[in-house]
C-alpha cells in the first residue's frame, strides 16, 4: 500500500502560478497528477513514468512536472493558469508500465485531492 499526501493548490487569478506537491510513502514506477471537474471524468494532466514526463495537450508549455526519487515526491509547477484549469487535482501513483501513461489504468494509488481555482 502507498499513502499519498498532497499539498499546494488554492485560488489564483488567470495568468498566475501555483505549485502542487505530492509525497509518497515509498517509490513507485510512476507518479503524476490528474484533475476532475464536477460531472466529468478524471483527466490526466502530467505524469512521470519511468523517468519520462508526459503532459496533456491542454497544459503543454505551461505546466512542469518534476520528481525527486530519493524523497518519493512529485511536484507540479503550474504557470500561466487559465480559468479552465479550475478543478480538483489528484496525485496518483502506480507500479505498472502502460503505453497510455495519462490514463487512469496504471495508477493504483490516489490522493485525497486538492482544489485549484483560477478566476478570470
PDB file of N, CA and C in Angstrom, residues 13-91:
ATOM      1  N   UNK A  13      -5.546  34.248  -9.685  1.00  0.00           N
ATOM      2  CA  UNK A  13      -6.119  34.881 -10.863  1.00  0.00           C
ATOM      3  C   UNK A  13      -5.491  34.312 -12.127  1.00  0.00           C
ATOM      4  N   UNK A  14      -6.207  34.441 -13.226  1.00  0.00           N
ATOM      5  CA  UNK A  14      -5.696  33.962 -14.514  1.00  0.00           C
ATOM      6  C   UNK A  14      -4.334  34.593 -14.803  1.00  0.00           C
ATOM      7  N   UNK A  15      -3.439  33.763 -15.314  1.00  0.00           N
ATOM      8  CA  UNK A  15      -2.073  34.205 -15.569  1.00  0.00           C
ATOM      9  C   UNK A  15      -1.117  33.945 -14.427  1.00  0.00           C
ATOM     10  N   UNK A  16      -1.656  33.592 -13.286  1.00  0.00           N
ATOM     11  CA  UNK A  16      -0.833  33.343 -12.114  1.00  0.00           C
ATOM     12  C   UNK A  16      -0.274  31.931 -12.085  1.00  0.00           C
ATOM     13  N   UNK A  17       0.385  31.629 -10.972  1.00  0.00           N
ATOM     14  CA  UNK A  17       1.054  30.338 -10.824  1.00  0.00           C
ATOM     15  C   UNK A  17       0.675  29.685  -9.500  1.00  0.00           C
ATOM     16  N   UNK A  18       0.726  28.373  -9.504  1.00  0.00           N
ATOM     17  CA  UNK A  18       0.550  27.579  -8.292  1.00  0.00           C
ATOM     18  C   UNK A  18       1.465  26.363  -8.388  1.00  0.00           C
ATOM     19  N   UNK A  19       1.785  25.807  -7.230  1.00  0.00           N
ATOM     20  CA  UNK A  19       2.610  24.601  -7.192  1.00  0.00           C
ATOM     21  C   UNK A  19       1.925  23.555  -6.336  1.00  0.00           C
ATOM     22  N   UNK A  20       1.844  22.348  -6.876  1.00  0.00           N
ATOM     23  CA  UNK A  20       1.303  21.210  -6.150  1.00  0.00           C
ATOM     24  C   UNK A  20       2.437  20.235  -5.837  1.00  0.00           C
ATOM     25  N   UNK A  21       2.397  19.680  -4.646  1.00  0.00           N
ATOM     26  CA  UNK A  21       3.391  18.683  -4.256  1.00  0.00           C
ATOM     27  C   UNK A  21       2.699  17.436  -3.735  1.00  0.00           C
ATOM     28  N   UNK A  22       3.346  16.309  -3.963  1.00  0.00           N
ATOM     29  CA  UNK A  22       2.791  15.027  -3.511  1.00  0.00           C
ATOM     30  C   UNK A  22       3.936  14.204  -2.934  1.00  0.00           C
ATOM     31  N   UNK A  23       3.736  13.709  -1.728  1.00  0.00           N
ATOM     32  CA  UNK A  23       4.726  12.861  -1.079  1.00  0.00           C
ATOM     33  C   UNK A  23       4.162  11.454  -0.952  1.00  0.00           C
ATOM     34  N   UNK A  24       4.930  10.469  -1.416  1.00  0.00           N
ATOM     35  CA  UNK A  24       4.510   9.071  -1.345  1.00  0.00           C
ATOM     36  C   UNK A  24       5.278   8.348  -0.247  1.00  0.00           C
ATOM     37  N   UNK A  25       4.668   7.307   0.285  1.00  0.00           N
ATOM     38  CA  UNK A  25       5.297   6.568   1.391  1.00  0.00           C
ATOM     39  C   UNK A  25       6.385   5.611   0.907  1.00  0.00           C
ATOM     40  N   UNK A  26       6.428   5.358  -0.412  1.00  0.00           N
ATOM     41  CA  UNK A  26       7.515   4.587  -0.987  1.00  0.00           C
ATOM     42  C   UNK A  26       7.615   4.906  -2.473  1.00  0.00           C
ATOM     43  N   UNK A  27       8.692   4.395  -3.101  1.00  0.00           N
ATOM     44  CA  UNK A  27       8.889   4.626  -4.530  1.00  0.00           C
ATOM     45  C   UNK A  27       7.850   3.850  -5.340  1.00  0.00           C
ATOM     46  N   UNK A  28       7.379   4.477  -6.402  1.00  0.00           N
ATOM     47  CA  UNK A  28       6.521   3.804  -7.379  1.00  0.00           C
ATOM     48  C   UNK A  28       7.046   4.121  -8.769  1.00  0.00           C
ATOM     49  N   UNK A  29       6.718   3.266  -9.729  1.00  0.00           N
ATOM     50  CA  UNK A  29       7.208   3.439 -11.093  1.00  0.00           C
ATOM     51  C   UNK A  29       6.757   4.775 -11.685  1.00  0.00           C
ATOM     52  N   UNK A  30       5.550   5.160 -11.411  1.00  0.00           N
ATOM     53  CA  UNK A  30       5.017   6.397 -11.976  1.00  0.00           C
ATOM     54  C   UNK A  30       4.322   7.216 -10.901  1.00  0.00           C
ATOM     55  N   UNK A  31       4.375   8.508 -11.088  1.00  0.00           N
ATOM     56  CA  UNK A  31       3.646   9.456 -10.227  1.00  0.00           C
ATOM     57  C   UNK A  31       3.158  10.575 -11.107  1.00  0.00           C
ATOM     58  N   UNK A  32       2.056  11.165 -10.716  1.00  0.00           N
ATOM     59  CA  UNK A  32       1.582  12.276 -11.517  1.00  0.00           C
ATOM     60  C   UNK A  32       0.324  12.882 -10.963  1.00  0.00           C
ATOM     61  N   UNK A  33      -0.281  13.716 -11.791  1.00  0.00           N
ATOM     62  CA  UNK A  33      -1.446  14.482 -11.391  1.00  0.00           C
ATOM     63  C   UNK A  33      -2.579  14.324 -12.402  1.00  0.00           C
ATOM     64  N   UNK A  34      -3.755  14.142 -11.868  1.00  0.00           N
ATOM     65  CA  UNK A  34      -4.988  14.112 -12.631  1.00  0.00           C
ATOM     66  C   UNK A  34      -5.885  15.221 -12.101  1.00  0.00           C
ATOM     67  N   UNK A  35      -6.888  15.594 -12.872  1.00  0.00           N
ATOM     68  CA  UNK A  35      -7.838  16.585 -12.389  1.00  0.00           C
ATOM     69  C   UNK A  35      -9.251  16.207 -12.807  1.00  0.00           C
ATOM     70  N   UNK A  36     -10.187  16.740 -12.056  1.00  0.00           N
ATOM     71  CA  UNK A  36     -11.596  16.407 -12.302  1.00  0.00           C
ATOM     72  C   UNK A  36     -12.471  17.595 -11.959  1.00  0.00           C
ATOM     73  N   UNK A  37     -13.414  17.873 -12.843  1.00  0.00           N
ATOM     74  CA  UNK A  37     -14.439  18.873 -12.573  1.00  0.00           C
ATOM     75  C   UNK A  37     -15.753  18.144 -12.379  1.00  0.00           C
ATOM     76  N   UNK A  38     -16.691  18.746 -11.662  1.00  0.00           N
ATOM     77  CA  UNK A  38     -17.976  18.076 -11.411  1.00  0.00           C
ATOM     78  C   UNK A  38     -18.660  17.660 -12.703  1.00  0.00           C
ATOM     79  N   UNK A  39     -19.126  16.421 -12.735  1.00  0.00           N
ATOM     80  CA  UNK A  39     -19.857  15.937 -13.888  1.00  0.00           C
ATOM     81  C   UNK A  39     -19.001  15.338 -14.985  1.00  0.00           C
ATOM     82  N   UNK A  40     -17.680  15.370 -14.806  1.00  0.00           N
ATOM     83  CA  UNK A  40     -16.778  14.826 -15.820  1.00  0.00           C
ATOM     84  C   UNK A  40     -15.838  13.805 -15.192  1.00  0.00           C
ATOM     85  N   UNK A  41     -15.231  12.992 -16.038  1.00  0.00           N
ATOM     86  CA  UNK A  41     -14.276  12.010 -15.572  1.00  0.00           C
ATOM     87  C   UNK A  41     -12.931  12.635 -15.266  1.00  0.00           C
ATOM     88  N   UNK A  42     -12.068  11.861 -14.644  1.00  0.00           N
ATOM     89  CA  UNK A  42     -10.746  12.347 -14.297  1.00  0.00           C
ATOM     90  C   UNK A  42      -9.868  12.411 -15.545  1.00  0.00           C
ATOM     91  N   UNK A  43      -9.099  13.500 -15.650  1.00  0.00           N
ATOM     92  CA  UNK A  43      -8.251  13.753 -16.817  1.00  0.00           C
ATOM     93  C   UNK A  43      -6.785  13.739 -16.395  1.00  0.00           C
ATOM     94  N   UNK A  44      -5.969  12.999 -17.112  1.00  0.00           N
ATOM     95  CA  UNK A  44      -4.538  13.011 -16.851  1.00  0.00           C
ATOM     96  C   UNK A  44      -3.945  14.352 -17.238  1.00  0.00           C
ATOM     97  N   UNK A  45      -3.196  14.973 -16.337  1.00  0.00           N
ATOM     98  CA  UNK A  45      -2.624  16.295 -16.574  1.00  0.00           C
ATOM     99  C   UNK A  45      -1.129  16.184 -16.873  1.00  0.00           C
ATOM    100  N   UNK A  46      -0.402  15.601 -15.958  1.00  0.00           N
ATOM    101  CA  UNK A  46       1.044  15.462 -16.129  1.00  0.00           C
ATOM    102  C   UNK A  46       1.515  14.304 -15.257  1.00  0.00           C
ATOM    103  N   UNK A  47       2.347  13.465 -15.824  1.00  0.00           N
ATOM    104  CA  UNK A  47       2.860  12.314 -15.081  1.00  0.00           C
ATOM    105  C   UNK A  47       4.329  12.117 -15.409  1.00  0.00           C
ATOM    106  N   UNK A  48       5.012  11.426 -14.530  1.00  0.00           N
ATOM    107  CA  UNK A  48       6.366  10.939 -14.815  1.00  0.00           C
ATOM    108  C   UNK A  48       6.339   9.434 -14.651  1.00  0.00           C
ATOM    109  N   UNK A  49       6.673   8.726 -15.714  1.00  0.00           N
ATOM    110  CA  UNK A  49       6.663   7.266 -15.683  1.00  0.00           C
ATOM    111  C   UNK A  49       8.006   6.759 -16.184  1.00  0.00           C
ATOM    112  N   UNK A  50       8.669   5.996 -15.330  1.00  0.00           N
ATOM    113  CA  UNK A  50       9.995   5.520 -15.681  1.00  0.00           C
ATOM    114  C   UNK A  50      10.960   6.655 -15.958  1.00  0.00           C
ATOM    115  N   UNK A  51      10.755   7.783 -15.326  1.00  0.00           N
ATOM    116  CA  UNK A  51      11.627   8.934 -15.514  1.00  0.00           C
ATOM    117  C   UNK A  51      11.250   9.847 -16.657  1.00  0.00           C
ATOM    118  N   UNK A  52      10.252   9.483 -17.436  1.00  0.00           N
ATOM    119  CA  UNK A  52       9.847  10.278 -18.581  1.00  0.00           C
ATOM    120  C   UNK A  52       8.573  11.041 -18.262  1.00  0.00           C
ATOM    121  N   UNK A  53       8.548  12.356 -18.593  1.00  0.00           N
ATOM    122  CA  UNK A  53       7.336  13.134 -18.365  1.00  0.00           C
ATOM    123  C   UNK A  53       6.355  12.997 -19.527  1.00  0.00           C
ATOM    124  N   UNK A  54       5.094  13.130 -19.205  1.00  0.00           N
ATOM    125  CA  UNK A  54       4.048  13.181 -20.220  1.00  0.00           C
ATOM    126  C   UNK A  54       3.033  14.221 -19.793  1.00  0.00           C
ATOM    127  N   UNK A  55       2.547  14.982 -20.754  1.00  0.00           N
ATOM    128  CA  UNK A  55       1.630  16.080 -20.458  1.00  0.00           C
ATOM    129  C   UNK A  55       0.396  15.997 -21.350  1.00  0.00           C
ATOM    130  N   UNK A  56      -0.719  16.422 -20.787  1.00  0.00           N
ATOM    131  CA  UNK A  56      -1.900  16.624 -21.610  1.00  0.00           C
ATOM    132  C   UNK A  56      -1.638  17.799 -22.544  1.00  0.00           C
ATOM    133  N   UNK A  57      -2.213  17.743 -23.743  1.00  0.00           N
ATOM    134  CA  UNK A  57      -2.003  18.827 -24.709  1.00  0.00           C
ATOM    135  C   UNK A  57      -2.428  20.173 -24.142  1.00  0.00           C
ATOM    136  N   UNK A  58      -3.452  20.162 -23.319  1.00  0.00           N
ATOM    137  CA  UNK A  58      -4.007  21.414 -22.797  1.00  0.00           C
ATOM    138  C   UNK A  58      -3.064  22.139 -21.836  1.00  0.00           C
ATOM    139  N   UNK A  59      -2.039  21.450 -21.328  1.00  0.00           N
ATOM    140  CA  UNK A  59      -1.144  22.082 -20.346  1.00  0.00           C
ATOM    141  C   UNK A  59       0.299  22.159 -20.832  1.00  0.00           C
ATOM    142  N   UNK A  60       0.588  21.615 -21.990  1.00  0.00           N
ATOM    143  CA  UNK A  60       1.966  21.657 -22.502  1.00  0.00           C
ATOM    144  C   UNK A  60       2.454  23.088 -22.629  1.00  0.00           C
ATOM    145  N   UNK A  61       3.677  23.315 -22.167  1.00  0.00           N
ATOM    146  CA  UNK A  61       4.253  24.648 -22.219  1.00  0.00           C
ATOM    147  C   UNK A  61       3.880  25.530 -21.038  1.00  0.00           C
ATOM    148  N   UNK A  62       2.917  25.087 -20.221  1.00  0.00           N
ATOM    149  CA  UNK A  62       2.502  25.880 -19.049  1.00  0.00           C
ATOM    150  C   UNK A  62       2.781  25.161 -17.737  1.00  0.00           C
ATOM    151  N   UNK A  63       2.664  23.844 -17.740  1.00  0.00           N
ATOM    152  CA  UNK A  63       2.870  23.036 -16.531  1.00  0.00           C
ATOM    153  C   UNK A  63       4.169  22.264 -16.661  1.00  0.00           C
ATOM    154  N   UNK A  64       4.844  22.089 -15.525  1.00  0.00           N
ATOM    155  CA  UNK A  64       6.072  21.307 -15.487  1.00  0.00           C
ATOM    156  C   UNK A  64       6.019  20.351 -14.315  1.00  0.00           C
ATOM    157  N   UNK A  65       6.237  19.074 -14.593  1.00  0.00           N
ATOM    158  CA  UNK A  65       6.260  18.086 -13.523  1.00  0.00           C
ATOM    159  C   UNK A  65       7.694  17.675 -13.254  1.00  0.00           C
ATOM    160  N   UNK A  66       8.014  17.509 -11.984  1.00  0.00           N
ATOM    161  CA  UNK A  66       9.341  17.047 -11.600  1.00  0.00           C
ATOM    162  C   UNK A  66       9.192  16.016 -10.494  1.00  0.00           C
ATOM    163  N   UNK A  67      10.253  15.244 -10.323  1.00  0.00           N
ATOM    164  CA  UNK A  67      10.182  14.169  -9.345  1.00  0.00           C
ATOM    165  C   UNK A  67      11.518  14.030  -8.626  1.00  0.00           C
ATOM    166  N   UNK A  68      11.449  13.795  -7.338  1.00  0.00           N
ATOM    167  CA  UNK A  68      12.616  13.511  -6.516  1.00  0.00           C
ATOM    168  C   UNK A  68      12.480  12.071  -6.042  1.00  0.00           C
ATOM    169  N   UNK A  69      13.185  11.157  -6.702  1.00  0.00           N
ATOM    170  CA  UNK A  69      13.031   9.735  -6.377  1.00  0.00           C
ATOM    171  C   UNK A  69      13.542   9.411  -4.973  1.00  0.00           C
ATOM    172  N   UNK A  70      14.562  10.121  -4.533  1.00  0.00           N
ATOM    173  CA  UNK A  70      15.105   9.856  -3.196  1.00  0.00           C
ATOM    174  C   UNK A  70      14.092  10.206  -2.113  1.00  0.00           C
ATOM    175  N   UNK A  71      13.318  11.248  -2.347  1.00  0.00           N
ATOM    176  CA  UNK A  71      12.329  11.690  -1.363  1.00  0.00           C
ATOM    177  C   UNK A  71      10.935  11.162  -1.667  1.00  0.00           C
ATOM    178  N   UNK A  72      10.785  10.461  -2.781  1.00  0.00           N
ATOM    179  CA  UNK A  72       9.469   9.952  -3.211  1.00  0.00           C
ATOM    180  C   UNK A  72       8.444  11.083  -3.318  1.00  0.00           C
ATOM    181  N   UNK A  73       8.832  12.156  -3.952  1.00  0.00           N
ATOM    182  CA  UNK A  73       7.918  13.278  -4.127  1.00  0.00           C
ATOM    183  C   UNK A  73       7.795  13.649  -5.598  1.00  0.00           C
ATOM    184  N   UNK A  74       6.668  14.229  -5.933  1.00  0.00           N
ATOM    185  CA  UNK A  74       6.435  14.762  -7.268  1.00  0.00           C
ATOM    186  C   UNK A  74       5.846  16.151  -7.119  1.00  0.00           C
ATOM    187  N   UNK A  75       6.298  17.059  -7.944  1.00  0.00           N
ATOM    188  CA  UNK A  75       5.861  18.447  -7.878  1.00  0.00           C
ATOM    189  C   UNK A  75       5.334  18.884  -9.243  1.00  0.00           C
ATOM    190  N   UNK A  76       4.229  19.587  -9.231  1.00  0.00           N
ATOM    191  CA  UNK A  76       3.656  20.129 -10.463  1.00  0.00           C
ATOM    192  C   UNK A  76       3.666  21.643 -10.366  1.00  0.00           C
ATOM    193  N   UNK A  77       4.491  22.275 -11.177  1.00  0.00           N
ATOM    194  CA  UNK A  77       4.531  23.730 -11.269  1.00  0.00           C
ATOM    195  C   UNK A  77       3.566  24.151 -12.358  1.00  0.00           C
ATOM    196  N   UNK A  78       2.587  24.961 -11.983  1.00  0.00           N
ATOM    197  CA  UNK A  78       1.556  25.381 -12.926  1.00  0.00           C
ATOM    198  C   UNK A  78       1.681  26.884 -13.144  1.00  0.00           C
ATOM    199  N   UNK A  79       2.032  27.268 -14.346  1.00  0.00           N
ATOM    200  CA  UNK A  79       2.181  28.672 -14.717  1.00  0.00           C
ATOM    201  C   UNK A  79       1.144  29.050 -15.766  1.00  0.00           C
ATOM    202  N   UNK A  80       0.978  30.344 -15.939  1.00  0.00           N
ATOM    203  CA  UNK A  80       0.016  30.858 -16.940  1.00  0.00           C
ATOM    204  C   UNK A  80      -1.331  30.169 -16.796  1.00  0.00           C
ATOM    205  N   UNK A  81      -1.802  30.103 -15.587  1.00  0.00           N
ATOM    206  CA  UNK A  81      -3.051  29.391 -15.317  1.00  0.00           C
ATOM    207  C   UNK A  81      -4.237  30.067 -15.989  1.00  0.00           C
ATOM    208  N   UNK A  82      -5.180  29.232 -16.398  1.00  0.00           N
ATOM    209  CA  UNK A  82      -6.387  29.699 -17.070  1.00  0.00           C
ATOM    210  C   UNK A  82      -7.611  29.273 -16.262  1.00  0.00           C
ATOM    211  N   UNK A  83      -8.730  29.967 -16.419  1.00  0.00           N
ATOM    212  CA  UNK A  83      -9.944  29.559 -15.702  1.00  0.00           C
ATOM    213  C   UNK A  83     -10.323  28.107 -15.969  1.00  0.00           C
ATOM    214  N   UNK A  84     -10.033  27.610 -17.166  1.00  0.00           N
ATOM    215  CA  UNK A  84     -10.376  26.224 -17.472  1.00  0.00           C
ATOM    216  C   UNK A  84      -9.479  25.209 -16.772  1.00  0.00           C
ATOM    217  N   UNK A  85      -8.454  25.672 -16.076  1.00  0.00           N
ATOM    218  CA  UNK A  85      -7.637  24.783 -15.247  1.00  0.00           C
ATOM    219  C   UNK A  85      -8.286  24.524 -13.895  1.00  0.00           C
ATOM    220  N   UNK A  86      -9.370  25.231 -13.598  1.00  0.00           N
ATOM    221  CA  UNK A  86     -10.066  25.043 -12.327  1.00  0.00           C
ATOM    222  C   UNK A  86     -10.583  23.622 -12.213  1.00  0.00           C
ATOM    223  N   UNK A  87     -10.209  22.935 -11.143  1.00  0.00           N
ATOM    224  CA  UNK A  87     -10.589  21.533 -10.946  1.00  0.00           C
ATOM    225  C   UNK A  87     -10.081  21.053  -9.595  1.00  0.00           C
ATOM    226  N   UNK A  88     -10.512  19.863  -9.227  1.00  0.00           N
ATOM    227  CA  UNK A  88      -9.892  19.154  -8.116  1.00  0.00           C
ATOM    228  C   UNK A  88      -8.723  18.369  -8.703  1.00  0.00           C
ATOM    229  N   UNK A  89      -7.559  18.548  -8.144  1.00  0.00           N
ATOM    230  CA  UNK A  89      -6.362  17.882  -8.631  1.00  0.00           C
ATOM    231  C   UNK A  89      -6.004  16.732  -7.694  1.00  0.00           C
ATOM    232  N   UNK A  90      -5.722  15.570  -8.286  1.00  0.00           N
ATOM    233  CA  UNK A  90      -5.408  14.370  -7.523  1.00  0.00           C
ATOM    234  C   UNK A  90      -4.007  13.879  -7.865  1.00  0.00           C
ATOM    235  N   UNK A  91      -3.247  13.578  -6.849  1.00  0.00           N
ATOM    236  CA  UNK A  91      -1.982  12.902  -7.045  1.00  0.00           C
ATOM    237  C   UNK A  91      -2.251  11.417  -7.246  1.00  0.00           C
TER     238      UNK A  91
END
